[in-house]
Tab-separated table of C-alpha atoms in Angstrom:
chain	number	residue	atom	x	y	z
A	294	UNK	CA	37.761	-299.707	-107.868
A	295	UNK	CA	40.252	-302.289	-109.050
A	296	UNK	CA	43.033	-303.322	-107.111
A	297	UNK	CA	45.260	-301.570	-109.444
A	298	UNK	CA	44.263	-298.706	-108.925
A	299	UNK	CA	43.981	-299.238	-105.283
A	300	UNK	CA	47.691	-299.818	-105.293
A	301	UNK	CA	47.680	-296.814	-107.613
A	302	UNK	CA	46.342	-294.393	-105.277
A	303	UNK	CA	48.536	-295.869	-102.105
A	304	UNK	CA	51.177	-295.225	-103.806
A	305	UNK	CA	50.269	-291.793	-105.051
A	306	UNK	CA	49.111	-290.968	-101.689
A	307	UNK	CA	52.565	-291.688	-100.156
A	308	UNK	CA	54.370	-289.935	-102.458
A	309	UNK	CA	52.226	-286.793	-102.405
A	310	UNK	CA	52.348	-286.742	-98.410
A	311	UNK	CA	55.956	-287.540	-98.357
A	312	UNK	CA	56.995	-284.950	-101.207
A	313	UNK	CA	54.917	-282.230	-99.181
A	314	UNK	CA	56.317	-282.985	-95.870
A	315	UNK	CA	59.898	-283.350	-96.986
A	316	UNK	CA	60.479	-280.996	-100.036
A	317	UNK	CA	57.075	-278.784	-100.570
A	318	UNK	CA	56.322	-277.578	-96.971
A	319	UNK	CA	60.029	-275.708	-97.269
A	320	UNK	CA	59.469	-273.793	-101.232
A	321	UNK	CA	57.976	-270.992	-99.694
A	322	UNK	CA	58.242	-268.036	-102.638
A	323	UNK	CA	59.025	-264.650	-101.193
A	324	UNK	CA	56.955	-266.105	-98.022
A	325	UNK	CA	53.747	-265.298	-99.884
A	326	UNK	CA	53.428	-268.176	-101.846
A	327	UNK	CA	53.153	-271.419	-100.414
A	328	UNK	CA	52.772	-274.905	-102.165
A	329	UNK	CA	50.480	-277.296	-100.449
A	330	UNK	CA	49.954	-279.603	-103.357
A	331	UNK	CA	49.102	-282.848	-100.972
A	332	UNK	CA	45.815	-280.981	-101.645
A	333	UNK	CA	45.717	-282.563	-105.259
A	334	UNK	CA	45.363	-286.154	-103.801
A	335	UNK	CA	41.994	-285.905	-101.979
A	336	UNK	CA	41.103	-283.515	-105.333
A	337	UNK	CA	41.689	-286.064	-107.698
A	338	UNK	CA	40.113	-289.061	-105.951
A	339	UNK	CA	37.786	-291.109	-108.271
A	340	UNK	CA	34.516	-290.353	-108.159
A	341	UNK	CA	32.733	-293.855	-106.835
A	342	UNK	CA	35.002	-293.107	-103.310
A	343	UNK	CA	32.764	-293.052	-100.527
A	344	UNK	CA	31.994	-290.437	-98.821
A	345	UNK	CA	32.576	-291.373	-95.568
A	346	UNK	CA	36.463	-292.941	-96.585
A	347	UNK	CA	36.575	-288.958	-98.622
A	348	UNK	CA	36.158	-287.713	-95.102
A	349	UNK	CA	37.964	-289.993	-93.218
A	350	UNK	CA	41.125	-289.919	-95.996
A	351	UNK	CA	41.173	-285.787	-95.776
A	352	UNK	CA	41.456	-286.161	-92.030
A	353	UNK	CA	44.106	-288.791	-92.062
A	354	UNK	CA	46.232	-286.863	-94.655
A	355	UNK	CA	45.656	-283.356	-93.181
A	356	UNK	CA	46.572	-284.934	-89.355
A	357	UNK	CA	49.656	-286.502	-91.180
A	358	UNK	CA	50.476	-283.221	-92.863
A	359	UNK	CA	50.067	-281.362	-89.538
A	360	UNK	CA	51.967	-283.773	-87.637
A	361	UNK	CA	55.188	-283.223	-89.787
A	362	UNK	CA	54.443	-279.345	-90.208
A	363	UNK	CA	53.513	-279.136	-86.504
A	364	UNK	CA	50.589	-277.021	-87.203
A	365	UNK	CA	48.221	-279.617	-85.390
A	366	UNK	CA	44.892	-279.200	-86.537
A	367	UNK	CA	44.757	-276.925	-89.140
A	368	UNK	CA	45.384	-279.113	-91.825
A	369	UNK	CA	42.923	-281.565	-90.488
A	370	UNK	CA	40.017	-279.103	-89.969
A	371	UNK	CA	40.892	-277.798	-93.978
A	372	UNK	CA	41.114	-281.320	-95.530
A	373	UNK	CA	37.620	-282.576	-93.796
A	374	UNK	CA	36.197	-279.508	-94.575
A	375	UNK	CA	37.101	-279.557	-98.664
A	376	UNK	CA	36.433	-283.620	-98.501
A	377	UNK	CA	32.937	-282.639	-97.140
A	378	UNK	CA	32.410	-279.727	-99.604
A	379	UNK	CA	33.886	-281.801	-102.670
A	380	UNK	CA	30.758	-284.206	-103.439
A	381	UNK	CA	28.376	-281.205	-103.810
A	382	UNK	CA	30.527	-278.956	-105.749
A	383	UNK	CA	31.557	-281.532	-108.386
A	384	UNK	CA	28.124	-281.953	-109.172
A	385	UNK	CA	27.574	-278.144	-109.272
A	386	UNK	CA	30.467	-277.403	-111.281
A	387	UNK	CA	31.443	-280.394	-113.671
A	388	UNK	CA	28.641	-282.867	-112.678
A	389	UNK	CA	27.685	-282.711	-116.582
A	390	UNK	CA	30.675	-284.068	-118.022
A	391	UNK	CA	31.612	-286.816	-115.249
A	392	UNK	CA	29.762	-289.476	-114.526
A	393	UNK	CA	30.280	-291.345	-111.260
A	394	UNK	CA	32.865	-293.926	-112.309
A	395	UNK	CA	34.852	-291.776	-114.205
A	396	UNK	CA	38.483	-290.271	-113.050
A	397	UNK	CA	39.016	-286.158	-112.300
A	398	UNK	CA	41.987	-285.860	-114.367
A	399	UNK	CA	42.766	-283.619	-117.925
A	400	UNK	CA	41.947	-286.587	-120.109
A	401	UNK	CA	38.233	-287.081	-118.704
A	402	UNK	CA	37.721	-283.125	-118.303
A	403	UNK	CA	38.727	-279.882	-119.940
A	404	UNK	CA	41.515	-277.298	-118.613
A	405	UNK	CA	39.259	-274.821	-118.188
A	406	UNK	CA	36.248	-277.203	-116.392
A	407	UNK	CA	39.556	-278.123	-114.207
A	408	UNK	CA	40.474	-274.727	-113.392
A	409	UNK	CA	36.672	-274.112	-112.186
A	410	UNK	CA	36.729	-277.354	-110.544
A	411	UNK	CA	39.678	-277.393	-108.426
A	412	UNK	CA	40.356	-274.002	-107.683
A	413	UNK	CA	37.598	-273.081	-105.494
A	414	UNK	CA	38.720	-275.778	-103.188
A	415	UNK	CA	41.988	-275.167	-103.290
A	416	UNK	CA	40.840	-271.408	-102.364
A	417	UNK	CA	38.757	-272.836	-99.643
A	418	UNK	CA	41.349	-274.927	-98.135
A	419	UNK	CA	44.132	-272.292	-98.181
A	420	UNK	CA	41.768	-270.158	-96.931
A	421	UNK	CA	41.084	-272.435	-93.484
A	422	UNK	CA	44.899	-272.869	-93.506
A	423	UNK	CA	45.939	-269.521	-93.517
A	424	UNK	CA	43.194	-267.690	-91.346
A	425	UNK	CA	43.323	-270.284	-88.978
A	426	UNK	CA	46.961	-269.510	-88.967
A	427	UNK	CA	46.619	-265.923	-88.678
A	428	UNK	CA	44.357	-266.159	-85.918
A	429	UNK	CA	46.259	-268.820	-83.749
A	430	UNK	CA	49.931	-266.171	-84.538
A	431	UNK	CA	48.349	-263.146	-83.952
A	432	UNK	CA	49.735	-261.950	-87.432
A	433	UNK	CA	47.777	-260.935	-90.149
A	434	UNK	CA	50.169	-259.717	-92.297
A	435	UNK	CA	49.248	-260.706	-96.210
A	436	UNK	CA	47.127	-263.142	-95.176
A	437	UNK	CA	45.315	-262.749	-98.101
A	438	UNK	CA	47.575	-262.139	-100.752
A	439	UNK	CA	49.035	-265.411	-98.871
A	440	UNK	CA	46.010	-267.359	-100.049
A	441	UNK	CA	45.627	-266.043	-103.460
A	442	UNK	CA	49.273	-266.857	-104.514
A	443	UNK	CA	49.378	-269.967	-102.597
A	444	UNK	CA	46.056	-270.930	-104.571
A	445	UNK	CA	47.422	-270.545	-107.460
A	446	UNK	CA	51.189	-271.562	-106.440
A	447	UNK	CA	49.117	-275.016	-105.852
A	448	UNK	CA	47.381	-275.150	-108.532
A	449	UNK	CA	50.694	-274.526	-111.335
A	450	UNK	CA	52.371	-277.509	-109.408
A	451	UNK	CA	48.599	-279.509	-108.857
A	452	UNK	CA	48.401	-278.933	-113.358
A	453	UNK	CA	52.497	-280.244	-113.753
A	454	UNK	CA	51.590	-283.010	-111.728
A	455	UNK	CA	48.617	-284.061	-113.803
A	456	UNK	CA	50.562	-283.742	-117.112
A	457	UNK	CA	52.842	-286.041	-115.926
A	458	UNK	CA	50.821	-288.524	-114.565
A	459	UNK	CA	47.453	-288.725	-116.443
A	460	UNK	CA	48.903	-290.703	-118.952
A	461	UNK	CA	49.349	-293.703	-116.858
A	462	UNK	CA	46.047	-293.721	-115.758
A	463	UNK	CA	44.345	-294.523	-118.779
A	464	UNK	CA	41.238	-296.530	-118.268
B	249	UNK	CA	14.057	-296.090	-82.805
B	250	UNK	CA	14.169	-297.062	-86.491
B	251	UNK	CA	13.204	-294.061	-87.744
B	252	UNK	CA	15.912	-292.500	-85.535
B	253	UNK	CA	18.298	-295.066	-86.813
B	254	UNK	CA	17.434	-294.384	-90.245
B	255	UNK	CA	17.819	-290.601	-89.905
B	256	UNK	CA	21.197	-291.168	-88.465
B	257	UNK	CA	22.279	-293.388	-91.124
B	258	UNK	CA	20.609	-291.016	-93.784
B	259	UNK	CA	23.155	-288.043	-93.005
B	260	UNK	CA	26.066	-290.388	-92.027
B	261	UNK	CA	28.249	-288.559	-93.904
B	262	UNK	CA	27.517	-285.116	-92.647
B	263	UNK	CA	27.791	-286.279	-89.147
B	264	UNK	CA	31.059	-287.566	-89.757
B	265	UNK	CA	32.062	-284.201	-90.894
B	266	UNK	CA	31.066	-282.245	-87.494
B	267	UNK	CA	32.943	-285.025	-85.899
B	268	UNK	CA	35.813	-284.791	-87.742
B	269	UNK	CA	35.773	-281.022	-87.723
B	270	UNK	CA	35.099	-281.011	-83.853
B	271	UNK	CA	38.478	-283.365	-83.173
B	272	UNK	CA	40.328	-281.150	-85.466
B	273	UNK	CA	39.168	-278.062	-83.715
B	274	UNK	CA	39.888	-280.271	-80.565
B	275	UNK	CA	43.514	-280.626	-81.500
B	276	UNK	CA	43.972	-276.929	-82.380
B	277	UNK	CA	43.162	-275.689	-79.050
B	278	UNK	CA	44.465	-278.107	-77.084
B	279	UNK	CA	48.115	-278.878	-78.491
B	280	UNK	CA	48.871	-275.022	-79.583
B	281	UNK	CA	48.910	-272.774	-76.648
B	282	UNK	CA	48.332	-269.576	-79.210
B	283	UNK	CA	44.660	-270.976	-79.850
B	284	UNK	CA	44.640	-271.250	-76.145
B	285	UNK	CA	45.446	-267.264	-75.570
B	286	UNK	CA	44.258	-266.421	-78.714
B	287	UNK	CA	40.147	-268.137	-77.771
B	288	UNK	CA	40.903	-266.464	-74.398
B	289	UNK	CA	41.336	-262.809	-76.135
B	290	UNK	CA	38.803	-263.171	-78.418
B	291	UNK	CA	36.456	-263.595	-76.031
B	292	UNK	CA	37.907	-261.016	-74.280
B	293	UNK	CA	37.514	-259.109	-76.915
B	294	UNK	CA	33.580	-258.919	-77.564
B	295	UNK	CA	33.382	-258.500	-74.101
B	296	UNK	CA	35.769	-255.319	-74.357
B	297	UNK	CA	33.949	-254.568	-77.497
B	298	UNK	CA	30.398	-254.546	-75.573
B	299	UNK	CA	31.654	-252.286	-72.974
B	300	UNK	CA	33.278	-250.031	-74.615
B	301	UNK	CA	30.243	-249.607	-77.438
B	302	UNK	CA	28.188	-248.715	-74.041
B	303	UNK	CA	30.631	-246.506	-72.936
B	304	UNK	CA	30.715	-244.373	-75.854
B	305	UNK	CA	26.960	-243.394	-76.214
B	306	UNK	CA	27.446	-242.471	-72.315
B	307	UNK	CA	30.013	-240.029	-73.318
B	308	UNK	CA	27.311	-238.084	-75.589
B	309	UNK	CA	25.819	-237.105	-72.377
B	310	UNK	CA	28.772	-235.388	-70.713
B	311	UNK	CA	30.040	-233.994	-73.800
B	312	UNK	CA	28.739	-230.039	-73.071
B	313	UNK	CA	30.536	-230.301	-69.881
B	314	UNK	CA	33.895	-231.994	-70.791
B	315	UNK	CA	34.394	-229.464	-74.020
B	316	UNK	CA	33.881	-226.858	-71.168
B	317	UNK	CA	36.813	-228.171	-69.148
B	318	UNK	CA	38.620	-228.399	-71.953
B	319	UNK	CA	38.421	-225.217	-73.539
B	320	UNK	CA	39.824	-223.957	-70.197
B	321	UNK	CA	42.487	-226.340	-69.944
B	322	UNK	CA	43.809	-225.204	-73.374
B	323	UNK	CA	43.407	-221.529	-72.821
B	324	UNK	CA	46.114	-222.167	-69.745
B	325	UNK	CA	47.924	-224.287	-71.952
B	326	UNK	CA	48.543	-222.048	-74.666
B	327	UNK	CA	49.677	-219.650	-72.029
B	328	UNK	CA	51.931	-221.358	-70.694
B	329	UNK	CA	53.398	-222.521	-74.120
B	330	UNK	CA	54.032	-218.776	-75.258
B	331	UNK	CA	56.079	-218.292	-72.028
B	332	UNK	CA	57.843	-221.380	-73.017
B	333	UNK	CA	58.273	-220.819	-76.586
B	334	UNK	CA	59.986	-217.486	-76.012
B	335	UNK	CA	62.372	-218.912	-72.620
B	336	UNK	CA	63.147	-221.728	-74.840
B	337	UNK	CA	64.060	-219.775	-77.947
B	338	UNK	CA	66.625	-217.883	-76.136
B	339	UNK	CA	67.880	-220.335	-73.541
B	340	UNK	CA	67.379	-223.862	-74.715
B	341	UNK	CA	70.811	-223.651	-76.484
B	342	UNK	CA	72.515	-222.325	-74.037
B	343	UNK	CA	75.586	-224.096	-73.148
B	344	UNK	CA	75.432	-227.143	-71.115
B	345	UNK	CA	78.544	-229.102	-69.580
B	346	UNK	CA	80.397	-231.004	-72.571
B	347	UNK	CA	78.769	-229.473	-74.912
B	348	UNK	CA	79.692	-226.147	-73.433
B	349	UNK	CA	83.482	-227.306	-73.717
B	350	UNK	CA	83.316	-228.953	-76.998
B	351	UNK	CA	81.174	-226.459	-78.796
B	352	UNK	CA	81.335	-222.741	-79.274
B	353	UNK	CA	77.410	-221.440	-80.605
B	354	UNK	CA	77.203	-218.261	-82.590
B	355	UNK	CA	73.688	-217.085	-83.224
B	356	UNK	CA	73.046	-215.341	-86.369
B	357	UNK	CA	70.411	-213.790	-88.604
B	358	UNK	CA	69.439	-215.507	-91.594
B	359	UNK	CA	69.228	-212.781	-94.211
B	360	UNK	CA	67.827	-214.632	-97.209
B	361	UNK	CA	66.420	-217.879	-97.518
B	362	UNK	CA	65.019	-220.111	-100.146
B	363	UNK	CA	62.688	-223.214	-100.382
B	364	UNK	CA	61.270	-223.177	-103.100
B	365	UNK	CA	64.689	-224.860	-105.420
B	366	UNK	CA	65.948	-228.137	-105.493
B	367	UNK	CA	69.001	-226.823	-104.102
B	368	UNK	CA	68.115	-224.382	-101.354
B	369	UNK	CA	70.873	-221.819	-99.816
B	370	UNK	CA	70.521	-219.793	-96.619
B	371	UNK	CA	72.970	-216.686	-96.194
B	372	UNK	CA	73.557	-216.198	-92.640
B	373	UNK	CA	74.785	-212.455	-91.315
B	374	UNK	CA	78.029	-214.024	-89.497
B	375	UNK	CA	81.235	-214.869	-91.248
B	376	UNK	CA	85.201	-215.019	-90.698
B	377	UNK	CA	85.485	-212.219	-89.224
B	378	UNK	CA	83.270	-213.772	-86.350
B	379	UNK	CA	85.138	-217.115	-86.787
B	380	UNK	CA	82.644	-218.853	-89.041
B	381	UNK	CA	84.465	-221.385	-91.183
B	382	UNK	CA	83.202	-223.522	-94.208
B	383	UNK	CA	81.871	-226.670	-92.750
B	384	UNK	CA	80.483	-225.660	-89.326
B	385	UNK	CA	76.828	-226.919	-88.680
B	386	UNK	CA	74.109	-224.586	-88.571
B	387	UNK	CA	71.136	-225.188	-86.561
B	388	UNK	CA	67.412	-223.511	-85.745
B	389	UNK	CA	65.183	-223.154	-82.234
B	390	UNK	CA	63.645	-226.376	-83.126
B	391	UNK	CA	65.940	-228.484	-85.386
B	392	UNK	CA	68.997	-229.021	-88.089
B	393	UNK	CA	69.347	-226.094	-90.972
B	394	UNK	CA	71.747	-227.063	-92.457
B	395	UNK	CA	76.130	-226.337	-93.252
B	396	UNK	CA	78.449	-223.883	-93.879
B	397	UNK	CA	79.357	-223.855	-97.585
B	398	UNK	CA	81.114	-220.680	-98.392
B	399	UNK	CA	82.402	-217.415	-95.776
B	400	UNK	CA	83.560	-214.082	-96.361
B	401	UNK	CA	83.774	-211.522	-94.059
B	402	UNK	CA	80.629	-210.369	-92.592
B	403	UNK	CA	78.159	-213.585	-93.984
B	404	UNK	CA	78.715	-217.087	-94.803
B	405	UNK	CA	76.503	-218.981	-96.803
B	406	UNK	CA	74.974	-222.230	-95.539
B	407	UNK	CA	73.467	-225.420	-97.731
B	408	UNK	CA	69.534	-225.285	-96.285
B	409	UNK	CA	68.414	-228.879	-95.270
B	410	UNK	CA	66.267	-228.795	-98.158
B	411	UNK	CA	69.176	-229.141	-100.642
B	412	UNK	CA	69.940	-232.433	-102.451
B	413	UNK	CA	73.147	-233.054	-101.890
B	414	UNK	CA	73.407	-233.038	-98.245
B	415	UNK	CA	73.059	-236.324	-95.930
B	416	UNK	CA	72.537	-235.873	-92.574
B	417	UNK	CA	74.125	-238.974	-89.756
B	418	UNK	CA	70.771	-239.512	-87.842
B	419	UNK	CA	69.545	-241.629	-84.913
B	420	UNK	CA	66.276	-243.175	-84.161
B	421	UNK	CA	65.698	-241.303	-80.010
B	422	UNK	CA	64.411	-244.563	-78.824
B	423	UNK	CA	66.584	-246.989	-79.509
B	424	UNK	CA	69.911	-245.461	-81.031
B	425	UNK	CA	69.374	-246.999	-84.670
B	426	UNK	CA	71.728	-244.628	-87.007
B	427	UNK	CA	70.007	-243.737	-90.333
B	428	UNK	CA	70.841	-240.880	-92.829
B	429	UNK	CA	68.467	-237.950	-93.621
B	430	UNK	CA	67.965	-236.960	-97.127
B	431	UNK	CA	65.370	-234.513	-99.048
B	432	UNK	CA	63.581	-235.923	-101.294
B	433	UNK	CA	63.244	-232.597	-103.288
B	434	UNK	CA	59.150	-232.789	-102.764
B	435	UNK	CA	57.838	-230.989	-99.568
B	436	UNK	CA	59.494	-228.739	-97.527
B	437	UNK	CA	58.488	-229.945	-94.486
B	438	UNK	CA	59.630	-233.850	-95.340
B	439	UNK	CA	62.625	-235.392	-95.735
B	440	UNK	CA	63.659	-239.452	-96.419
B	441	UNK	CA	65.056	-240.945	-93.007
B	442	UNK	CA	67.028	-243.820	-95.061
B	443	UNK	CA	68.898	-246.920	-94.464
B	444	UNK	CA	66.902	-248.429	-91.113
B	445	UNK	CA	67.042	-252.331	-91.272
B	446	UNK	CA	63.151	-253.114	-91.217
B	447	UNK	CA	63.908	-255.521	-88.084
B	448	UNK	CA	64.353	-252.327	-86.281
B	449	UNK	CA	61.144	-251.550	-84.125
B	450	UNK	CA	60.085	-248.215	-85.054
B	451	UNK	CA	56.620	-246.280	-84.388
B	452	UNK	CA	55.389	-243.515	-86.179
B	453	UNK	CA	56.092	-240.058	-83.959
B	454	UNK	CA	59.110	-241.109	-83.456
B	455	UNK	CA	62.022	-238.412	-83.231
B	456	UNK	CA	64.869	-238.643	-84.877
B	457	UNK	CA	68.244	-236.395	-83.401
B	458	UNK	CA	71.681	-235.762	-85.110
B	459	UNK	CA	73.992	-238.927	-84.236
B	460	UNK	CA	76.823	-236.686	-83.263
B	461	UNK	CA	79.112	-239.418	-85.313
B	462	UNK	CA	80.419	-236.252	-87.489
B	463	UNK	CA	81.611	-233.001	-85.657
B	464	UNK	CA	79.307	-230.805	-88.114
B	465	UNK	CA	76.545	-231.161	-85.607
B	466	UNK	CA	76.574	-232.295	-81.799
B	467	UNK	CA	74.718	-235.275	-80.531
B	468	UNK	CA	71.286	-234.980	-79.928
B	469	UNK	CA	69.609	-231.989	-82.047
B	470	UNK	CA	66.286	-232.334	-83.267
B	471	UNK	CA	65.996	-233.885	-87.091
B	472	UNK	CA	62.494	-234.617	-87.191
B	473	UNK	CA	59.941	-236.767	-86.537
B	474	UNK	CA	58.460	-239.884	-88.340
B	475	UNK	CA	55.498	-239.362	-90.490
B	476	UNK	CA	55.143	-242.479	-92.496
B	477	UNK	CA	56.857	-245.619	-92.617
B	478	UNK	CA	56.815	-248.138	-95.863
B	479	UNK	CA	58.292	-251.465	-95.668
B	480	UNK	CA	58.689	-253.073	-99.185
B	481	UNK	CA	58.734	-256.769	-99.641
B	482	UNK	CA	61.918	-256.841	-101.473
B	483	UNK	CA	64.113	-254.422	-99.605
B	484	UNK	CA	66.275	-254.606	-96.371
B	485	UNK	CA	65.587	-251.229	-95.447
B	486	UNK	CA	62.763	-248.824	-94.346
B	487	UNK	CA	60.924	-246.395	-96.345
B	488	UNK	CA	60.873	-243.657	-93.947
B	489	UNK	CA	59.756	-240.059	-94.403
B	490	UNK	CA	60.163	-237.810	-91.522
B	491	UNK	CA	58.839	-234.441	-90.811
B	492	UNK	CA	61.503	-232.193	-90.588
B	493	UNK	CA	61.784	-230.133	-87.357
B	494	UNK	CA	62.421	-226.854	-88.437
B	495	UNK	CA	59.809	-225.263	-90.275
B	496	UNK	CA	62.658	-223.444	-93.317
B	497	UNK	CA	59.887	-220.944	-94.898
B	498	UNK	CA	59.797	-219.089	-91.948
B	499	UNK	CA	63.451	-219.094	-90.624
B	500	UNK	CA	64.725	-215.972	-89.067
B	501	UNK	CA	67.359	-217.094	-86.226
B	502	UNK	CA	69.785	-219.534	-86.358
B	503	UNK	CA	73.018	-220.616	-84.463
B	504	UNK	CA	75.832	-221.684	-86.065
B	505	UNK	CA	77.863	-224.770	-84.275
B	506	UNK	CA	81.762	-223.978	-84.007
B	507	UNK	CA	83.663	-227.564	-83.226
B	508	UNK	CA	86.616	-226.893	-81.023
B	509	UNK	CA	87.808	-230.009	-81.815
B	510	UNK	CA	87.565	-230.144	-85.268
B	511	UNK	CA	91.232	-229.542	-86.545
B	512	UNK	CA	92.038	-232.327	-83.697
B	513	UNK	CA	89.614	-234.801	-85.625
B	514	UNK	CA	90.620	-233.644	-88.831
B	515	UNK	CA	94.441	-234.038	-88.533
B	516	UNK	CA	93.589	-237.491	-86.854
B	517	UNK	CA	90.953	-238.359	-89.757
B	518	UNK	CA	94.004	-237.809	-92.025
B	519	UNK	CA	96.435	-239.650	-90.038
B	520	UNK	CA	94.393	-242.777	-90.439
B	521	UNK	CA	94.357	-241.827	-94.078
B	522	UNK	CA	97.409	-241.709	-95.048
């Protein structure tokens, strides 16, 4: 990785954390759909990241992301779990059209490989937040309609996000 | 110790995750005192679970002997409730302190009845000649009928329950929540208990009396009971249907509510009026 895009994804990194804890964590629709779109960072991470520093980065962002939600924990426990799940799955579901230095993003990969791609993880994470959640509240009320709006919720503002921004990272 | 080394470093990654994972899991129980409680009851739970699984299959054993008991429990149930039913019939609504100074009851015969409208009527065998005036509340043994609509001089006609353009002031028994009854037009024996805010606890049995905050119908008389409850995302109320009290197919007796006080309250409802 270049130290461009090093400073790139610092940057990136505190935006996204920053815009979720300050804005995102608080556009709750009809308190079924929820936005966590911090979830697009460790996502989009370029392919040649180590594991290890994947799994290390979810845990950092989720703790940070807890920390200013005060849902310590939950966050973390998603965000290492989708960081660990990430390596295998892009190989499942894209691993043909990517090769290992390439970038995640709509110029390197088809809308429809990226709805395959990141949904499932966004499911999965959403999932872990919300059940964990429910379970730790005692409520389970729409839990799951909670996590299928949410997913998608994420992944409207996770697509908006890429428009904008996948220009800049041309290679 | 290489080999073991070399193993390690072989699923670094993965052994990073548990680690990870454990802290986080870590974290959740120790900083939120819910996971606390909640690890506590779950636990609690398959214990609970366990027991009462065993507890069930010895309850096949018994069962000859408890169906016994209780076939001869209900047998001196019911006959106690048939005493009941008739002593209560005739003496229930018999006058009680306030109620025996603010309210004059007339029983009366209901001499035709329908349910099967949108609008139902009931025509009662009293009228002015025994002081029945348009307005007065009528009620059954068990619950609300209905109102007064029209009188001549030996029957007065009352608007059944079941008739669409009557509201009834309700309360919630428990905990004093005024709502409105309204038929829905679909089943006799339901009726729409409407405009309960949904942060209003509420359980389904619940029973629902008159709210006394008209003077058609004193405080306290059996409306119904609560047989579903919806809540819908976007509204601020309840969906509430209720079954009714009074069973209307099979009405024979009612007892029409005279308000002493009524041309007090009316004069001073137009006083405020004007």
């Amino acid at each position: 990785m270049s130290q461009k895009s090093i400073i790139f994804y610092l940057l990136s990194l505190i935006g996204y954390v920053f815009l979720q804890a300050a804005l995102l964590n608080k556009l709750i629709i009809a308190n079924t759909a929820f936005c966590f779109f911090y979830v697009g960072f460790l996502l989009f991470l370029p392919l040649n990241t180590d594991k290890l520093v994947q799994l290390i980065l979810g845990f950092l962002i989720g703790l940070t992301i807890d920390v200013f939600g005060d849902t310590l924990g939950i966050h973390s426990i998603s965000c290492v779990f989708i960081m660990f799940a990430r390596p295998y799955w892009i190989k499942i579901s894209i691993g043909d059209q990517v090769d290992s230095n390439s970038f995640i993003n709509l110029q390197e990969i088809s809308l429809p490989s990226m709805l395959i791609y990141s949904t499932p993880l966004i499911f999965i994470h959403h999932s872990f937040v919300f059940l964990l959640d429910s379970i730790g509240s005692g409520t389970n009320y729409n839990t799951f309609l909670k996590i299928l709006f949410s997913t998608f919720f994420t992944f409207t503002t996770l697509y908006i996000i890429q428009l904008f921004l996948t220009p800049t990272q041309k290679k | 110790m290489r080999g073991l080394l070399r193993f390690l470093y072989k699923y670094r990654s993965f052994e990073l995750f548990v680690i990870l994972q454990l802290i986080g899991i870590w974290l959740l129980v120790q900083n939120n005192r819910y996971y606390g409680v909640s690890y506590l009851n779950s636990s609690n739970a398959i214990v609970g679970n366990v027991n009462q699984k065993v507890f069930n299959t010895e309850q096949y054993f018994t069962l000859r002997e408890v169906n016994q008991t209780l076939a001869e429990e209900n047998a001196l149930l019911r006959e106690q409730l048939s005493k009941y039913i008739y002593v209560n019939n005739y003496q229930k609504l018999a006058p009680n302190d306030t109620i025996a100074d603010r309210y004059e009851i007339i029983p009366s015969q209901v001499e035709r009845n329908t349910v099967s409208k949108n609008n139902n009527y009931i025509l009662l065998d009293k009228g002015s000649s025994h002081g029945i005036k348009p307005g007065m509340g009528v009620i059954g043994p068990s619950g609300i009928v209905g109102q007064v609509k029209t009188v001549s001089t030996n029957f007065s006609k009352a608007v059944s329950l079941l008739h669409s353009g009557i509201r009834v002031s309700c309360a919630i028994k428990r905990n004093n929540t005024i709502g409105s009854v309204q038929w829905d037009g679909e089943d006799i024996n339901e009726a729409k208990l409407k405009y309960i805010p949904r942060h209003v606890p509420i359980a389904i049995g619940d029973t629902i009396l008159t709210s006394g905050f008209n003077s058609v119908f004193p405080e306290g008389v059996p409306v119904g009971y609560i047989q579903t409850i919806d809540v819908r995302d976007n509204e601020s109320f309840y969906d509430i249907d209720i079954k009714l009290a009074t069973t209307f197919y099979n009405l024979s007796m009612t007892y029409i509510i005279k308000d002493k006080f009524q041309v007090e309250i009316d004069s001073l409802n137009i006083l405020t009026t004007e």
